[in-house]
Amino acid sequence: MSAIRLSCAVNNYHWGKHGLASKAAQFAATNPDVTIDDEQTYAELWMGTHPNGPSMVYGTDTQLDDVISENASVALGASVSQRYNGNLPFLFKVLSIEKALSIQAHPDKQLAQQLHAMRPNDYKDGNHKPEMSIALTDFIALSGFRPLDEIAAFLDVYPEFSALVSGAAPEFRRAVAE
């Protein structure tokens, strides 16, 4: 199977960069049908099969998921196709961040499947969401956390927090003290 040019969904979350300052907007603009508004934020460009923003084969009404479904063993490779039941096991995103993002917690695969089965309107798919960041431009990550000694003090103040990290708490305290 050869490479397929895609038209990808863009999300305009408030934390995104404006107009063509956004890498997400720049990549989206490679599609001549896309017009970029300098006043609009462009936070994420999605490449994948997520139902809230499926990629389309460029110049057609065909979704990437349909292409994969036609021959998942070829599109994904036999082992990936078998392991993930013919589904693309990831959602590739290009993020263009202008404002700080909140920390997100995602369920593991088993819990994601349970939540999707129980509440499909809230959990659009049964996939877990492992994340990896690769900076395409200057990027600051993990910015704005509390100082380590303050976090360590919370272990004593909030028993729920201490219980949550109980196995790592002693080692964390030692590391902070050094």
Backbone as a chain_set.jsonl record, in Angstrom:
{"seq": "MSAIRLSCAVNNYHWGKHGLASKAAQFAATNPDVTIDDEQTYAELWMGTHPNGPSMVYGTDTQLDDVISENASVALGASVSQRYNGNLPFLFKVLSIEKALSIQAHPDKQLAQQLHAMRPNDYKDGNHKPEMSIALTDFIALSGFRPLDEIAAFLDVYPEFSALVSGAAPEFRRAVAE", "coords": {"N": [[0.852, -1.176, 0.0], [0.588, 2.18, -0.826], [1.605, 5.482, 0.293], [-0.924, 7.657, 1.568], [-2.465, 10.667, 0.877], [-3.856, 12.877, 3.197], [-6.725, 14.713, 4.356], [-7.031, 16.54, 7.175], [-8.605, 16.822, 10.396], [-9.096, 19.818, 12.289], [-8.828, 21.249, 15.468], [-10.164, 23.923, 17.292], [-9.375, 24.897, 19.906], [-9.328, 27.023, 22.829], [-6.742, 27.408, 23.792], [-4.975, 27.29, 21.73], [-2.644, 28.416, 19.148], [-2.869, 31.444, 17.212], [-4.135, 31.846, 13.893], [-1.828, 31.615, 11.157], [0.397, 31.4, 12.76], [0.237, 29.095, 14.051], [1.333, 25.758, 13.95], [-0.417, 23.666, 13.486], [-2.399, 24.942, 11.974], [-0.817, 25.693, 9.788], [-0.153, 23.191, 8.661], [-2.747, 22.268, 8.087], [-3.443, 24.113, 6.163], [-2.203, 23.218, 3.884], [-4.026, 21.957, 2.434], [-5.912, 23.035, -0.188], [-8.59, 23.667, 0.115], [-8.922, 24.675, 2.614], [-9.223, 27.547, 4.57], [-7.421, 29.832, 6.425], [-8.008, 31.684, 9.306], [-6.822, 34.566, 10.746], [-7.696, 35.448, 13.218], [-8.676, 33.287, 14.514], [-8.137, 30.485, 16.721], [-5.936, 27.72, 16.387], [-5.518, 24.769, 17.561], [-5.086, 21.944, 17.542], [-4.212, 19.481, 15.142], [-5.565, 16.674, 13.811], [-4.664, 13.385, 12.898], [-6.016, 10.552, 11.935], [-8.482, 8.105, 12.947], [-10.418, 8.883, 14.705], [-13.754, 9.315, 15.847], [-14.635, 11.935, 16.348], [-13.19, 13.541, 14.706], [-12.381, 12.474, 12.08], [-9.816, 11.607, 9.741], [-9.772, 12.3, 6.261], [-9.466, 10.844, 3.008], [-7.581, 12.699, 0.85], [-9.242, 14.973, -1.246], [-11.508, 13.426, -1.555], [-14.572, 11.845, -0.351], [-13.993, 9.833, 1.329], [-13.339, 8.191, 4.313], [-10.411, 7.7, 6.347], [-10.619, 5.478, 8.002], [-12.317, 3.828, 6.512], [-10.641, 3.096, 4.401], [-8.71, 1.662, 5.789], [-10.319, -0.396, 6.803], [-10.943, -1.816, 4.485], [-8.707, -3.402, 3.912], [-7.185, -4.238, 6.377], [-4.945, -5.71, 7.236], [-2.998, -5.13, 5.369], [-2.947, -2.312, 5.408], [-2.328, -1.709, 8.081], [-0.484, -3.569, 8.794], [-0.006, -7.001, 9.502], [0.323, -7.962, 12.213], [-0.311, -5.718, 13.837], [-2.886, -5.194, 12.958], [-4.18, -7.553, 13.77], [-3.782, -7.478, 16.56], [-5.153, -5.137, 17.307], [-7.7, -5.444, 16.379], [-8.173, -4.694, 13.683], [-8.215, -1.946, 13.809], [-6.936, 1.398, 13.752], [-4.441, 2.019, 16.026], [-3.809, 4.442, 17.278], [-3.966, 8.027, 17.683], [-2.683, 10.511, 15.915], [-1.42, 13.649, 16.678], [-0.889, 17.079, 15.976], [0.087, 19.595, 17.951], [-0.432, 23.009, 18.693], [0.475, 25.191, 20.851], [-0.48, 27.946, 22.715], [-1.306, 28.898, 25.157], [-1.16, 27.821, 28.588], [-1.761, 24.372, 29.279], [-4.047, 22.219, 30.977], [-3.35, 19.466, 33.183], [-3.931, 16.222, 32.01], [-5.647, 13.209, 32.642], [-5.706, 9.953, 31.545], [-7.562, 6.939, 30.969], [-6.436, 3.475, 31.338], [-6.163, 0.857, 28.834], [-8.042, -1.239, 29.403], [-9.881, -0.012, 31.207], [-10.698, 2.088, 29.566], [-12.086, 0.707, 27.568], [-14.213, -0.319, 29.101], [-15.453, 2.089, 29.992], [-16.18, 3.212, 27.538], [-18.043, 1.318, 26.661], [-20.006, 1.606, 28.629], [-20.628, 4.375, 28.556], [-20.845, 5.603, 25.782], [-21.355, 8.08, 24.589], [-19.866, 9.898, 26.013], [-17.321, 8.764, 26.122], [-15.744, 8.33, 23.384], [-14.381, 6.328, 22.074], [-12.921, 3.064, 22.599], [-10.268, 3.156, 23.269], [-7.136, 3.468, 24.988], [-5.053, 6.225, 25.968], [-2.131, 6.683, 25.528], [0.572, 8.985, 25.602], [2.981, 10.923, 23.786], [5.42, 13.383, 23.36], [6.867, 15.245, 20.779], [8.837, 17.776, 19.938], [8.268, 20.117, 17.437], [8.737, 22.719, 17.137], [10.022, 25.436, 19.186], [9.46, 24.555, 22.554], [7.98, 24.324, 25.696], [7.766, 22.191, 28.32], [6.043, 20.681, 31.09], [5.871, 22.941, 32.661], [5.404, 25.234, 35.3], [4.845, 23.687, 37.545], [4.537, 23.069, 41.045], [7.108, 23.915, 43.467], [9.417, 21.295, 44.39], [9.817, 20.827, 47.156], [7.506, 21.873, 48.248], [5.564, 20.226, 47.153], [6.329, 17.857, 48.397], [5.696, 18.527, 51.041], [2.957, 18.447, 50.918], [2.442, 15.766, 51.078], [2.305, 15.251, 53.763], [0.234, 16.9, 54.568], [-2.062, 16.243, 53.123], [-3.678, 13.376, 53.411], [-4.897, 11.749, 51.486], [-3.486, 12.224, 49.142], [-0.961, 11.315, 49.919], [-1.567, 8.599, 50.315], [-2.157, 7.888, 47.716], [0.31, 7.97, 46.418], [1.844, 6.321, 47.939], [3.784, 4.203, 47.756], [5.924, 5.427, 46.455], [6.442, 7.658, 47.928], [8.412, 7.783, 50.159], [10.881, 7.631, 48.747], [10.633, 9.855, 47.092], [10.604, 11.923, 49.005], [13.251, 11.633, 50.003], [14.714, 12.287, 47.699], [13.985, 14.961, 47.343], [15.069, 16.074, 49.625], [17.762, 15.897, 49.129]], "CA": [[0.0, 0.0, 0.0], [1.388, 3.406, -0.89], [1.19, 6.558, 1.193], [-2.194, 8.277, 1.208], [-2.576, 12.058, 1.325], [-5.049, 13.045, 4.021], [-7.262, 15.985, 4.836], [-7.118, 16.251, 8.603], [-9.447, 17.679, 11.219], [-8.429, 20.803, 13.132], [-9.61, 21.683, 16.63], [-9.923, 25.336, 17.588], [-9.47, 25.119, 21.352], [-8.915, 28.37, 23.239], [-5.323, 27.46, 24.131], [-4.163, 27.183, 20.525], [-2.055, 29.612, 18.545], [-3.749, 32.117, 16.258], [-3.803, 31.914, 12.476], [-0.689, 30.869, 10.629], [1.428, 31.191, 13.787], [-0.001, 27.725, 14.505], [1.761, 24.667, 13.069], [-1.621, 22.924, 13.093], [-3.004, 25.697, 10.867], [0.072, 25.615, 8.626], [-0.332, 21.882, 8.028], [-4.104, 22.221, 7.535], [-3.486, 24.994, 4.991], [-1.693, 22.539, 2.688], [-5.242, 21.599, 1.704], [-6.402, 24.285, -0.774], [-9.972, 23.937, 0.523], [-8.894, 25.216, 3.966], [-8.874, 28.955, 4.713], [-6.986, 30.114, 7.789], [-8.445, 32.973, 9.839], [-5.818, 35.036, 11.705], [-8.329, 35.684, 14.517], [-9.084, 31.984, 15.053], [-7.09, 29.627, 17.271], [-5.775, 26.391, 15.796], [-4.815, 24.087, 18.643], [-4.703, 20.571, 17.22], [-4.517, 18.855, 13.862], [-5.674, 15.238, 14.091], [-4.521, 12.419, 11.81], [-6.449, 9.254, 12.443], [-9.836, 7.621, 12.69], [-11.293, 9.235, 15.832], [-15.059, 9.743, 15.325], [-14.844, 13.376, 16.482], [-12.386, 14.259, 13.718], [-11.698, 11.478, 11.241], [-9.101, 12.05, 8.548], [-10.379, 11.925, 4.988], [-8.538, 10.741, 1.895], [-7.572, 14.003, 0.2], [-10.009, 15.141, -2.473], [-12.625, 12.474, -1.631], [-15.42, 11.749, 0.836], [-13.637, 8.561, 1.939], [-12.629, 8.297, 5.583], [-9.255, 6.829, 6.526], [-11.103, 4.224, 8.598], [-12.842, 2.987, 5.429], [-9.485, 2.559, 3.679], [-8.121, 0.637, 6.662], [-11.26, -1.523, 6.885], [-10.904, -2.594, 3.236], [-7.642, -4.396, 4.013], [-6.452, -3.814, 7.577], [-3.646, -6.392, 7.323], [-2.051, -4.401, 4.519], [-2.871, -0.922, 5.857], [-1.738, -1.61, 9.419], [0.435, -4.672, 9.045], [-0.779, -8.127, 10.03], [0.346, -8.081, 13.67], [-1.061, -4.587, 14.415], [-4.288, -5.431, 12.619], [-4.694, -8.612, 14.637], [-3.769, -7.042, 17.97], [-6.115, -4.05, 17.556], [-8.957, -5.777, 15.701], [-8.314, -3.954, 12.433], [-8.374, -0.517, 14.076], [-5.73, 2.185, 13.935], [-4.331, 2.059, 17.488], [-3.338, 5.715, 17.816], [-4.404, 9.27, 17.063], [-1.529, 11.389, 15.806], [-1.844, 15.044, 16.805], [0.053, 18.188, 15.976], [-0.425, 20.608, 18.875], [0.131, 24.357, 18.635], [0.057, 25.649, 22.172], [-0.169, 29.336, 23.05], [-1.595, 29.07, 26.579], [-0.916, 26.623, 29.392], [-2.754, 23.302, 29.266], [-4.218, 21.496, 32.233], [-2.918, 18.073, 33.168], [-4.998, 15.302, 31.674], [-5.458, 11.82, 33.061], [-6.43, 9.068, 30.641], [-7.664, 5.565, 31.476], [-5.702, 2.452, 30.613], [-6.959, 0.223, 27.768], [-9.167, -1.993, 29.963], [-10.869, 0.933, 31.713], [-11.222, 2.822, 28.409], [-13.091, -0.155, 26.934], [-15.386, -0.35, 29.986], [-16.114, 3.394, 29.959], [-16.795, 3.356, 26.212], [-19.233, 0.452, 26.631], [-21.025, 2.151, 29.54], [-20.99, 5.755, 28.234], [-20.229, 5.903, 24.49], [-21.486, 9.494, 24.239], [-18.798, 10.626, 26.686], [-16.059, 8.118, 25.772], [-16.036, 8.075, 21.971], [-13.783, 5.079, 21.611], [-12.455, 2.216, 23.683], [-8.809, 3.14, 23.315], [-6.385, 4.22, 25.981], [-4.474, 7.406, 25.342], [-0.731, 6.963, 25.868], [0.989, 10.195, 24.904], [4.39, 11.204, 23.604], [5.602, 14.696, 22.754], [8.059, 15.488, 19.973], [8.745, 19.203, 19.631], [8.573, 20.553, 16.079], [9.166, 24.103, 17.319], [10.36, 25.653, 20.593], [8.39, 23.957, 23.343], [8.245, 24.207, 27.13], [6.908, 21.162, 28.901], [6.051, 20.559, 32.538], [6.115, 24.269, 33.191], [4.41, 25.718, 36.24], [4.604, 22.805, 38.681], [4.963, 23.594, 42.347], [8.453, 23.472, 43.867], [9.414, 19.932, 44.914], [9.651, 20.784, 48.61], [6.098, 22.155, 48.525], [4.844, 18.981, 46.835], [6.661, 16.912, 49.475], [4.936, 18.93, 52.235], [1.563, 18.01, 50.73], [2.343, 14.368, 51.496], [1.911, 15.265, 55.179], [-0.986, 17.691, 54.751], [-3.207, 15.587, 52.476], [-3.497, 11.923, 53.489], [-5.336, 11.114, 50.236], [-2.353, 12.336, 48.224], [0.064, 10.413, 50.426], [-2.005, 7.23, 50.042], [-2.099, 7.685, 46.272], [1.703, 7.768, 46.006], [2.497, 5.754, 49.125], [4.975, 3.425, 47.437], [7.011, 6.291, 45.997], [6.588, 8.82, 48.81], [9.704, 7.874, 50.854], [11.944, 7.929, 47.786], [10.437, 11.244, 46.673], [11.076, 12.782, 50.106], [14.716, 11.583, 50.024], [15.222, 13.033, 46.541], [13.776, 16.384, 47.591], [15.999, 16.479, 50.682], [19.141, 15.953, 48.594]], "C": [[0.894, 1.234, 0.0], [0.841, 4.448, 0.095], [-0.084, 7.215, 0.655], [-2.202, 9.702, 1.747], [-3.91, 12.218, 2.046], [-5.449, 14.505, 4.161], [-7.603, 15.729, 6.298], [-7.971, 17.278, 9.336], [-8.587, 18.62, 12.057], [-9.372, 21.177, 14.263], [-9.178, 23.085, 17.024], [-10.09, 25.631, 19.07], [-8.867, 26.467, 21.721], [-7.413, 28.495, 23.492], [-4.398, 27.419, 22.915], [-3.589, 28.507, 20.057], [-2.997, 30.158, 17.473], [-3.198, 32.041, 14.831], [-2.612, 31.071, 12.088], [0.511, 30.816, 11.571], [1.353, 29.762, 14.314], [0.504, 26.711, 13.484], [0.559, 23.834, 12.608], [-2.295, 23.616, 11.908], [-2.138, 25.611, 9.611], [-0.088, 24.287, 7.898], [-1.725, 21.76, 7.4], [-4.189, 23.015, 6.235], [-2.858, 24.373, 3.748], [-2.843, 22.008, 1.845], [-5.824, 22.896, 1.142], [-7.853, 24.63, -0.407], [-10.055, 24.566, 1.912], [-8.444, 26.676, 3.922], [-8.554, 29.215, 6.173], [-7.379, 31.548, 8.151], [-7.444, 33.409, 10.914], [-6.38, 35.278, 13.1], [-8.689, 34.383, 15.233], [-7.875, 31.26, 15.654], [-7.12, 28.274, 16.571], [-4.885, 25.603, 16.75], [-4.287, 22.714, 18.254], [-5.089, 20.22, 15.793], [-4.489, 17.361, 14.129], [-5.491, 14.436, 12.82], [-4.883, 11.057, 12.372], [-7.899, 8.98, 12.142], [-10.81, 7.971, 13.815], [-12.619, 9.773, 15.297], [-15.328, 11.245, 15.45], [-14.036, 14.198, 15.48], [-11.649, 13.308, 12.814], [-10.985, 12.126, 10.056], [-9.816, 11.506, 7.32], [-9.268, 11.749, 3.963], [-8.688, 12.028, 1.093], [-8.375, 13.986, -1.103], [-11.188, 14.189, -2.626], [-13.503, 12.627, -0.392], [-15.131, 10.455, 1.602], [-12.849, 8.788, 3.225], [-11.459, 7.317, 5.62], [-9.667, 5.478, 7.094], [-11.652, 3.279, 7.535], [-11.708, 2.341, 4.638], [-8.85, 1.429, 4.487], [-9.012, -0.595, 6.699], [-11.235, -2.405, 5.646], [-9.842, -3.684, 3.286], [-6.713, -4.015, 5.164], [-5.085, -4.466, 7.675], [-2.59, -5.691, 6.487], [-1.856, -2.986, 5.061], [-2.124, -0.775, 7.176], [-0.588, -2.569, 9.644], [-0.34, -5.765, 9.769], [-0.819, -8.158, 11.552], [-0.434, -6.947, 14.348], [-2.549, -4.779, 14.162], [-4.909, -6.472, 13.54], [-4.803, -8.127, 16.083], [-4.856, -6.025, 18.277], [-7.401, -4.21, 16.746], [-9.21, -4.929, 14.455], [-8.495, -2.457, 12.612], [-7.014, 0.161, 14.207], [-5.563, 2.438, 15.434], [-3.825, 3.38, 18.071], [-4.025, 6.868, 17.086], [-3.203, 10.197, 17.085], [-2.024, 12.829, 15.828], [-0.652, 15.97, 16.636], [-0.582, 19.249, 16.853], [0.312, 21.923, 18.655], [-0.384, 25.091, 19.857], [0.498, 27.089, 22.405], [-0.345, 29.591, 24.54], [-1.381, 27.738, 27.297], [-2.09, 25.652, 29.303], [-2.867, 22.696, 30.648], [-3.681, 20.078, 32.074], [-4.127, 17.209, 32.859], [-4.64, 13.913, 32.175], [-6.317, 10.945, 32.164], [-6.469, 7.659, 31.223], [-6.744, 4.625, 30.707], [-6.667, 1.77, 29.633], [-8.2, -0.476, 28.327], [-10.262, -1.046, 30.453], [-11.487, 1.734, 30.569], [-12.309, 2.008, 27.708], [-14.365, -0.211, 27.776], [-16.165, 0.963, 29.919], [-16.813, 3.623, 28.623], [-18.074, 2.523, 26.118], [-20.361, 1.031, 27.481], [-21.54, 3.531, 29.091], [-20.37, 6.185, 26.904], [-20.378, 7.365, 24.056], [-20.381, 10.333, 24.866], [-17.417, 10.085, 26.319], [-16.218, 7.569, 24.351], [-15.405, 6.806, 21.416], [-13.241, 4.315, 22.818], [-10.947, 2.159, 23.804], [-8.259, 3.927, 24.488], [-5.685, 5.363, 25.243], [-3.023, 7.635, 25.799], [-0.262, 8.149, 25.025], [2.498, 10.313, 24.862], [4.47, 12.579, 22.948], [6.921, 14.734, 21.997], [7.935, 16.927, 19.496], [9.157, 19.468, 18.187], [9.066, 21.992, 16.074], [9.604, 24.244, 18.777], [9.173, 25.24, 21.446], [8.822, 23.874, 24.798], [7.249, 23.213, 27.692], [7.07, 21.143, 30.415], [6.393, 21.892, 33.203], [5.026, 24.636, 34.185], [4.089, 24.775, 37.38], [5.094, 23.477, 39.96], [6.394, 23.152, 42.636], [8.379, 22.112, 44.563], [9.215, 19.88, 46.426], [8.207, 21.071, 49.015], [5.239, 20.915, 48.241], [5.088, 17.959, 47.938], [5.881, 17.243, 50.743], [3.483, 18.481, 52.126], [1.373, 16.545, 51.113], [1.904, 14.269, 52.954], [0.555, 15.921, 55.392], [-2.224, 16.954, 54.228], [-3.016, 14.069, 52.494], [-3.919, 11.198, 52.209], [-4.193, 11.111, 49.21], [-1.247, 11.365, 48.636], [-0.292, 8.963, 50.126], [-1.881, 6.899, 48.553], [-0.681, 7.339, 45.807], [2.52, 7.059, 47.085], [3.772, 4.988, 48.811], [6.165, 4.289, 47.072], [7.308, 7.44, 46.953], [7.933, 8.87, 49.533], [10.861, 8.236, 49.916], [11.855, 9.375, 47.303], [10.943, 12.203, 47.743], [12.602, 12.82, 50.182], [15.303, 12.411, 48.87], [15.085, 14.533, 46.733], [14.773, 16.893, 48.617], [17.428, 16.617, 50.175], [19.306, 17.197, 47.859]], "O": [[1.859, 1.303, 0.762], [-0.248, 4.292, 0.648], [-0.288, 7.31, -0.555], [-1.972, 9.921, 2.936], [-4.95, 11.759, 1.574], [-4.614, 15.407, 4.092], [-8.366, 14.817, 6.62], [-8.046, 18.443, 8.946], [-7.488, 18.261, 12.481], [-10.565, 21.395, 14.046], [-7.987, 23.393, 17.083], [-10.86, 26.514, 19.448], [-8.005, 26.988, 21.014], [-6.871, 29.597, 23.41], [-3.178, 27.503, 23.057], [-3.995, 29.576, 20.512], [-3.81, 29.427, 16.907], [-1.995, 32.152, 14.592], [-2.403, 29.973, 12.605], [1.542, 30.245, 11.217], [2.291, 29.277, 14.946], [0.157, 26.781, 12.305], [0.527, 23.356, 11.474], [-2.712, 22.96, 10.953], [-2.656, 25.474, 8.503], [-0.151, 24.251, 6.669], [-1.867, 21.211, 6.307], [-4.917, 22.637, 5.317], [-2.965, 24.941, 2.661], [-2.657, 21.651, 0.681], [-6.196, 23.778, 1.916], [-8.288, 25.765, -0.601], [-11.139, 24.953, 2.348], [-7.423, 27.005, 3.318], [-9.332, 28.858, 7.058], [-7.117, 32.491, 7.403], [-7.241, 32.689, 11.892], [-5.623, 35.311, 14.07], [-8.973, 34.39, 16.43], [-6.749, 31.394, 15.174], [-8.179, 27.758, 16.214], [-3.663, 25.751, 16.747], [-3.16, 22.361, 18.602], [-6.148, 20.61, 15.303], [-3.491, 16.838, 14.624], [-6.08, 14.751, 11.786], [-4.15, 10.485, 13.179], [-8.477, 9.54, 11.21], [-11.908, 7.418, 13.875], [-12.62, 10.602, 14.386], [-16.169, 11.775, 14.725], [-14.185, 15.418, 15.416], [-10.418, 13.321, 12.773], [-11.491, 13.071, 9.45], [-10.381, 10.412, 7.334], [-8.242, 12.425, 4.036], [-9.796, 12.399, 0.705], [-8.205, 13.104, -1.945], [-11.808, 14.134, -3.689], [-13.217, 13.431, 0.495], [-15.936, 10.032, 2.431], [-11.832, 9.481, 3.233], [-11.505, 6.249, 5.009], [-9.118, 4.447, 6.705], [-11.478, 2.064, 7.636], [-11.801, 1.177, 4.25], [-8.499, 0.381, 3.945], [-8.516, -1.72, 6.635], [-11.476, -3.608, 5.737], [-10.053, -4.776, 2.759], [-5.601, -3.532, 4.948], [-4.144, -3.834, 8.155], [-1.417, -5.663, 6.859], [-0.724, -2.513, 5.162], [-1.371, 0.18, 7.363], [0.195, -2.401, 10.579], [-1.234, -5.473, 10.564], [-1.886, -8.36, 12.131], [-1.142, -7.187, 15.326], [-3.372, -4.551, 15.048], [-6.025, -6.297, 14.029], [-5.819, -8.352, 16.742], [-5.425, -6.032, 19.369], [-8.098, -3.235, 16.466], [-10.337, -4.499, 14.21], [-8.886, -1.765, 11.672], [-6.061, -0.432, 14.711], [-6.454, 3.014, 16.056], [-3.451, 3.43, 19.243], [-4.59, 6.69, 16.007], [-2.758, 10.621, 18.151], [-2.938, 13.188, 15.086], [0.451, 15.677, 17.097], [-1.663, 19.75, 16.543], [1.526, 21.943, 18.456], [-1.525, 25.551, 19.893], [1.681, 27.416, 22.307], [0.374, 30.401, 25.125], [-1.419, 26.672, 26.683], [-3.251, 26.057, 29.258], [-1.895, 22.662, 31.402], [-3.575, 19.562, 30.961], [-5.216, 17.438, 33.385], [-3.482, 13.499, 32.137], [-7.52, 11.171, 32.038], [-5.527, 7.232, 31.891], [-6.324, 4.919, 29.588], [-7.857, 2.083, 29.616], [-9.293, -0.321, 27.781], [-11.438, -1.25, 30.152], [-12.682, 2.029, 30.601], [-13.334, 2.557, 27.301], [-15.47, -0.158, 27.236], [-17.39, 0.956, 29.803], [-17.916, 4.168, 28.584], [-19.073, 2.975, 25.558], [-21.531, 0.958, 27.103], [-22.728, 3.827, 29.223], [-19.474, 7.03, 26.884], [-19.597, 7.838, 23.231], [-19.997, 11.365, 24.315], [-16.455, 10.846, 26.215], [-16.758, 6.481, 24.15], [-15.854, 6.276, 20.4], [-13.121, 4.863, 23.914], [-10.404, 1.215, 24.379], [-8.842, 4.922, 24.92], [-5.735, 5.435, 24.016], [-2.721, 8.671, 26.393], [-0.659, 8.292, 23.869], [3.201, 9.87, 25.77], [3.665, 12.896, 22.072], [7.959, 14.311, 22.507], [7.026, 17.256, 18.734], [10.251, 19.095, 17.764], [9.726, 22.433, 15.133], [9.561, 23.269, 19.528], [8.025, 25.533, 21.113], [9.919, 23.401, 25.094], [6.038, 23.38, 27.552], [8.106, 21.54, 30.947], [7.124, 21.936, 34.192], [3.849, 24.377, 33.937], [3.143, 25.029, 38.126], [5.963, 24.348, 39.93], [6.848, 22.134, 42.114], [7.398, 21.811, 45.244], [8.526, 18.992, 46.929], [7.74, 20.556, 50.03], [4.313, 20.601, 48.989], [4.161, 17.271, 48.366], [5.446, 16.334, 51.451], [2.851, 18.169, 53.136], [0.261, 16.13, 51.438], [1.217, 13.323, 53.338], [-0.188, 15.539, 56.296], [-3.3, 17.036, 54.82], [-2.269, 13.533, 51.675], [-3.362, 10.15, 51.88], [-3.972, 10.124, 48.508], [-0.67, 10.677, 47.794], [0.571, 8.181, 49.73], [-1.544, 5.775, 48.181], [-0.498, 6.514, 44.911], [3.744, 7.187, 47.131], [4.754, 5.115, 49.542], [7.305, 3.919, 47.354], [8.32, 8.123, 46.802], [8.563, 9.927, 49.528], [11.715, 9.053, 50.262], [12.876, 10.041, 47.126], [11.628, 13.178, 47.435], [13.192, 13.879, 50.396], [16.273, 13.145, 49.057], [15.965, 15.295, 46.333], [15.27, 18.013, 48.5], [18.216, 17.377, 50.738], [20.382, 17.459, 47.323]]}, "num_chains": 1, "name": "protein.A"}
